[in-house]
Coordinates of C-alpha atoms in Angstrom, one line a residue:
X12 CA 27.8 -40.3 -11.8
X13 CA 29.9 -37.0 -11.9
X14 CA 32.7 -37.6 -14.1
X15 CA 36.2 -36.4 -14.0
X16 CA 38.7 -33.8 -16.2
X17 CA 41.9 -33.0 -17.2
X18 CA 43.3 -29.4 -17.4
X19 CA 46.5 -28.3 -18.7
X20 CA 48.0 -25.1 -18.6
X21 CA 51.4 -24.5 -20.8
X22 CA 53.7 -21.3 -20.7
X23 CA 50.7 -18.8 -20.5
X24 CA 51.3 -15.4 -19.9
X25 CA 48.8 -12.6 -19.9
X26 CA 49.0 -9.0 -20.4
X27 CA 46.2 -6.4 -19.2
X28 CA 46.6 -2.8 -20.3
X29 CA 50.4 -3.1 -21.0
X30 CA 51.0 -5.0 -17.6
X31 CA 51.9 -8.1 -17.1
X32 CA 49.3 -9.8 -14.9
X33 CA 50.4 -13.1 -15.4
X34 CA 54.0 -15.0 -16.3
X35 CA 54.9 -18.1 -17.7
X36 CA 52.3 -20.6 -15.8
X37 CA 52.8 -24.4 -16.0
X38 CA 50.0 -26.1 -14.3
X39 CA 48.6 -29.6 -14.9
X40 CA 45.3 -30.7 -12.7
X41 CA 44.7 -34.7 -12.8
X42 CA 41.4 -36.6 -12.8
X43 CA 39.4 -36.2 -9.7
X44 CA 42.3 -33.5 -8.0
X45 CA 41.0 -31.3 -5.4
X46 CA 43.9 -28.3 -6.9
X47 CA 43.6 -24.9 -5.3
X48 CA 44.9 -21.2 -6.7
X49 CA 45.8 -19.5 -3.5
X50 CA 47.2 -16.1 -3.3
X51 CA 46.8 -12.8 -2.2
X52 CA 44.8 -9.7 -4.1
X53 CA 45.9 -8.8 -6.8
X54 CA 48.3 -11.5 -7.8
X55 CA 46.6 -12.7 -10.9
X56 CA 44.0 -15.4 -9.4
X57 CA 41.3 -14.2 -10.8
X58 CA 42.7 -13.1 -14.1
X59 CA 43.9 -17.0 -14.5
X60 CA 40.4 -18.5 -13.7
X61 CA 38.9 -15.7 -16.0
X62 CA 41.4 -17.9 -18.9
X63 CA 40.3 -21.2 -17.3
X64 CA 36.7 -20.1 -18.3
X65 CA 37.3 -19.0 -21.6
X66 CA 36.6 -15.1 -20.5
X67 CA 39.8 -13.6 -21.5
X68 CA 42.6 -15.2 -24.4
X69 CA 46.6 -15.7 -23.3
X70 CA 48.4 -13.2 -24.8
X71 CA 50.7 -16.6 -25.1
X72 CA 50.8 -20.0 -24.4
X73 CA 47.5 -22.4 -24.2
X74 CA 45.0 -24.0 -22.3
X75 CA 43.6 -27.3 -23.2
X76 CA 40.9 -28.6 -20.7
X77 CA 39.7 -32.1 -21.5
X78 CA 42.2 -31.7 -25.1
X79 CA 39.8 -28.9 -26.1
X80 CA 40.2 -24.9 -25.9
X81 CA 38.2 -22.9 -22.9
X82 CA 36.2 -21.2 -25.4
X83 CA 34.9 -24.8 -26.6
X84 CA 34.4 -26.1 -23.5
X85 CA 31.3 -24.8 -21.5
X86 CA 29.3 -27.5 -21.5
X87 CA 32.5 -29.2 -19.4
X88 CA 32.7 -27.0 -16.8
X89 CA 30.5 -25.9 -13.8
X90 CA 31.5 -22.9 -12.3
X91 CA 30.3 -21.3 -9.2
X92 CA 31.3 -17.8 -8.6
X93 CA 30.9 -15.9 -5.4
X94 CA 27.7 -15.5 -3.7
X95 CA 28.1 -12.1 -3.0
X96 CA 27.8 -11.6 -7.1
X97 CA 25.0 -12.6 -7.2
X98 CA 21.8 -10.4 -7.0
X99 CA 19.5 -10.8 -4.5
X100 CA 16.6 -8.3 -6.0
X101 CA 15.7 -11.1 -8.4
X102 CA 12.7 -12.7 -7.0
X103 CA 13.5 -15.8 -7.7
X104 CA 13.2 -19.3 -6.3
X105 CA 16.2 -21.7 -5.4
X106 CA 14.6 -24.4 -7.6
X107 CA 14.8 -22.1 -10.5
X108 CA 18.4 -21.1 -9.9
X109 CA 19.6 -24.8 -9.6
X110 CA 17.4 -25.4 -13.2
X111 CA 19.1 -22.8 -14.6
X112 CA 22.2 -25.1 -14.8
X113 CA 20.5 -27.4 -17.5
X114 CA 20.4 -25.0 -19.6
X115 CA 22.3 -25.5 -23.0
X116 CA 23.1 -23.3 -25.8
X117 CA 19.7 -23.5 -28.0
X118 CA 17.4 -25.3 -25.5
X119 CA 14.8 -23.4 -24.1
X120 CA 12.7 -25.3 -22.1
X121 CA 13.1 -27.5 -19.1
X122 CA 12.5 -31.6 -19.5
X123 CA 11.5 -33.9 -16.7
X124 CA 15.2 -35.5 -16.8
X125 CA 16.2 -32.0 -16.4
X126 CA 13.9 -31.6 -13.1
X127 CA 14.7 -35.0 -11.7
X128 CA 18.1 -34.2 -12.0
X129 CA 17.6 -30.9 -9.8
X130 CA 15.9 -32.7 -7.0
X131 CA 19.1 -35.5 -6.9
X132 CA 21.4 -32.6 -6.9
X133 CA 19.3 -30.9 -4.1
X134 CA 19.1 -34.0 -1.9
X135 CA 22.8 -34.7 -2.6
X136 CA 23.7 -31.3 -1.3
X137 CA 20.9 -31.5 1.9
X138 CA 19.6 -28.4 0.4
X139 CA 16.2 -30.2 -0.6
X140 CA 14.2 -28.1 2.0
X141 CA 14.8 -24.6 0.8
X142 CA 14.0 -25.7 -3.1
X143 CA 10.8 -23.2 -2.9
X144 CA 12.6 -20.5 -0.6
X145 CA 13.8 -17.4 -2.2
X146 CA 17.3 -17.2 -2.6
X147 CA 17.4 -13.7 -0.8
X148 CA 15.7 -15.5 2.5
X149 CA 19.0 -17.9 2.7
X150 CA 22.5 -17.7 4.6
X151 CA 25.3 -17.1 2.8
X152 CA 26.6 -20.2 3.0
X153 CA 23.1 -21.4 2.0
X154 CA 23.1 -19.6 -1.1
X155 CA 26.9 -20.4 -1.6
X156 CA 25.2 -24.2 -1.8
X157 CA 22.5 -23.4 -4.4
X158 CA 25.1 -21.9 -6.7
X159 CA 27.4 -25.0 -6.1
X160 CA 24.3 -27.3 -6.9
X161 CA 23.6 -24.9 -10.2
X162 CA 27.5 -26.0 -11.4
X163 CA 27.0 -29.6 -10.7
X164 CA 23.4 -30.2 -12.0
X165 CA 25.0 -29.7 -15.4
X166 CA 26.9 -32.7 -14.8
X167 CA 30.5 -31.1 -15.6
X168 CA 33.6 -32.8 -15.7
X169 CA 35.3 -29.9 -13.9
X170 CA 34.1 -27.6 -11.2
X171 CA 35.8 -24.0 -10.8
X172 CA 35.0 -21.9 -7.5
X173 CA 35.6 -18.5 -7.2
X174 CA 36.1 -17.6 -3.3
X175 CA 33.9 -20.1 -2.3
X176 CA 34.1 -18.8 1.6
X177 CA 34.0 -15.3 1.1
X178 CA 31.7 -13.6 3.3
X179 CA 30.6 -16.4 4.9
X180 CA 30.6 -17.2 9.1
X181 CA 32.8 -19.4 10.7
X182 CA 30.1 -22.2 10.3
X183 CA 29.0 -21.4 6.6
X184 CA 32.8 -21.4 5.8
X185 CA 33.2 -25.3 7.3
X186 CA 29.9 -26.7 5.7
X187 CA 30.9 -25.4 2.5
X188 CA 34.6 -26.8 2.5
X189 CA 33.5 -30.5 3.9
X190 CA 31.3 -30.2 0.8
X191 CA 34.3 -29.3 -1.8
X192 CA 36.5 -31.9 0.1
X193 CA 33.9 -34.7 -0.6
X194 CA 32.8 -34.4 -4.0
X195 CA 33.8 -36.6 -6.2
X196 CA 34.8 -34.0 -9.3
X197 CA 37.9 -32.5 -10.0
X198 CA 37.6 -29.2 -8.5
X199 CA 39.7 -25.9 -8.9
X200 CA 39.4 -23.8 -6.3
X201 CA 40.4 -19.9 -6.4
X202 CA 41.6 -18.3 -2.9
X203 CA 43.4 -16.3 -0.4
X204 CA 42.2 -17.9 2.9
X205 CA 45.2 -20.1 3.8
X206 CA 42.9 -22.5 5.9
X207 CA 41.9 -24.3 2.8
X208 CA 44.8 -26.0 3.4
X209 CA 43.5 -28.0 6.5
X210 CA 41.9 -29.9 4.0
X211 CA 42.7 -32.9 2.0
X212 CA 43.9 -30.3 -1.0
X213 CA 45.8 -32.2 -3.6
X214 CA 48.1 -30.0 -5.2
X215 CA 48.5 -26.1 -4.3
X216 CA 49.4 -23.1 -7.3
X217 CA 51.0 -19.9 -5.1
X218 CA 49.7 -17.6 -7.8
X219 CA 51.7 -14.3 -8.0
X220 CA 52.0 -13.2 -11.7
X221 CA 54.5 -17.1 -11.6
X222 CA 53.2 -19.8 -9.8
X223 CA 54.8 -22.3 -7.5
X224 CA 53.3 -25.5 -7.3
X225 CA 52.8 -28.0 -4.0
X226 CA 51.7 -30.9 -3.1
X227 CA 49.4 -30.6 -0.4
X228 CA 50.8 -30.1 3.2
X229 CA 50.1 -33.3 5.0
X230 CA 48.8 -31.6 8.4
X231 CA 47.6 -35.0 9.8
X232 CA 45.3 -33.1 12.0
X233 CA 42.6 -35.4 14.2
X234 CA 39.6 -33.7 13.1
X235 CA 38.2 -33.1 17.0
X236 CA 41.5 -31.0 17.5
X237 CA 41.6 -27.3 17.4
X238 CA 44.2 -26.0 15.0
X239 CA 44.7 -22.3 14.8
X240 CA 46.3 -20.4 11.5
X241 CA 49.1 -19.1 13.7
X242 CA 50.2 -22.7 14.0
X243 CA 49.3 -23.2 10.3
X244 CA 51.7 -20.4 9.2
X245 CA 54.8 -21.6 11.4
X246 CA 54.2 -25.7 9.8
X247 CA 54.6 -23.9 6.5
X248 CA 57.6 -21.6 7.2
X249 CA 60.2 -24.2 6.5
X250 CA 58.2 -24.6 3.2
X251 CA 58.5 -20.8 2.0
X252 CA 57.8 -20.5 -2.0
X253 CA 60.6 -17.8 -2.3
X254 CA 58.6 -15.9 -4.5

């Protein structure tokens, strides 16, 4: 059983090359939250999931995720960055990439648990049936799976996605959100594309340099109904951030 997480964010701020990229963020994700960083390029998304992750220090504030700091937390957190960072001139199988998620700091070889684990994970996902394909013969929302299925095989109590939809059809785009909406993790999602909030989002951070938090828009939207962004963008204009 995937457990769940706790992340709290206090007054951070971040500087990169003498410009403030990020100012004064308050953000606290609860147990099991689906919580989503949505913004346009270039307002400090990324630079915030980069101190999420441990990549980059606050030039102030802190970050505590599960009480501990990013740096000592790896082993807590899957994190599944965009497919199209990924190389596809690695001949690799998408067994091996899933395995790759058990490995730990010092350990060096795969154990049965660690294998029997991957095959779960596989089947949980539906993905079972490409296990011996390589990962350069998949979709993109295929491969967007397999790196989804490497986060969670290490059994983290927080998942982070960078862009999970990027570059990705319509149909790609859909399989991979019912996924994020139905797993039982708290998960932090990084993105720009507004229709993320059609889902069953918990709490929303308008990232530009501040952030702005919101409870998730209750759309109540029968889910056999077509609902355009156009209509999505007038709900929400009584609702403007006023950043």
């Amino acid at each position: 059983v995937l457990k769940l997480a706790k992340l709290n964010i206090k007054g951070v701020e971040k500087n990169l090359s003498n410009l403030k990229a990020l100012s004064n963020i308050d953000l606290e994700i609860e147990s099991g939250e689906f919580f989503t960083l949505l913004g346009p390029s270039g307002c400090g998304k990324t630079t915030l999931l980069k101190l999420m992750l441990g990549f980059f220090k606050p030039t102030n504030g802190e970050i505590l995720i599960y009480s501990k700091l990013p740096n000592n937390t790896h082993e807590l957190i899957g994190y599944v960055p965009q497919h199209t960072n990924f190389s596809l001139d690695i001949p690799i199988t998408v067994f091996d990439i899933v395995m790759q998620g058990r490995l730990k700091k010092g350990k060096f070889f795969y154990t049965n648990e660690d294998r029997e684990k991957a095959n779960e994970v596989l089947k949980i996902l539906k993905i079972e049936e490409f296990k011996n394909r390589k990962i350069k013969d998949l979709s993109g929302g295929q491969r967007q799976k397999v790196l989804i299925a490497r986060a969670l095989v290490s059994e983290p109590k927080i998942v982070i996605m960078d862009e999970p939809t990027s570059a990705i059809d319509i149909n790609g785009q859909k399989e991979i959100l019912d996924l994020i909406e139905n797993l039982d993790i708290t998960r932090v999602v990084v993105s720009h594309d507004i229709k993320i909030l059609l889902r069953n989002v918990d709490k929303i951070a308008f990232i530009h340099k501040k952030a702005v938090i919101h409870e998730g828009p209750k759309l109540n939207i029968p889910k056999d109904k077509h609902f355009c962004e156009v209509e999505l963008i007038d709900f929400l204009k009584d609702n403007e951030c006023g950043i």
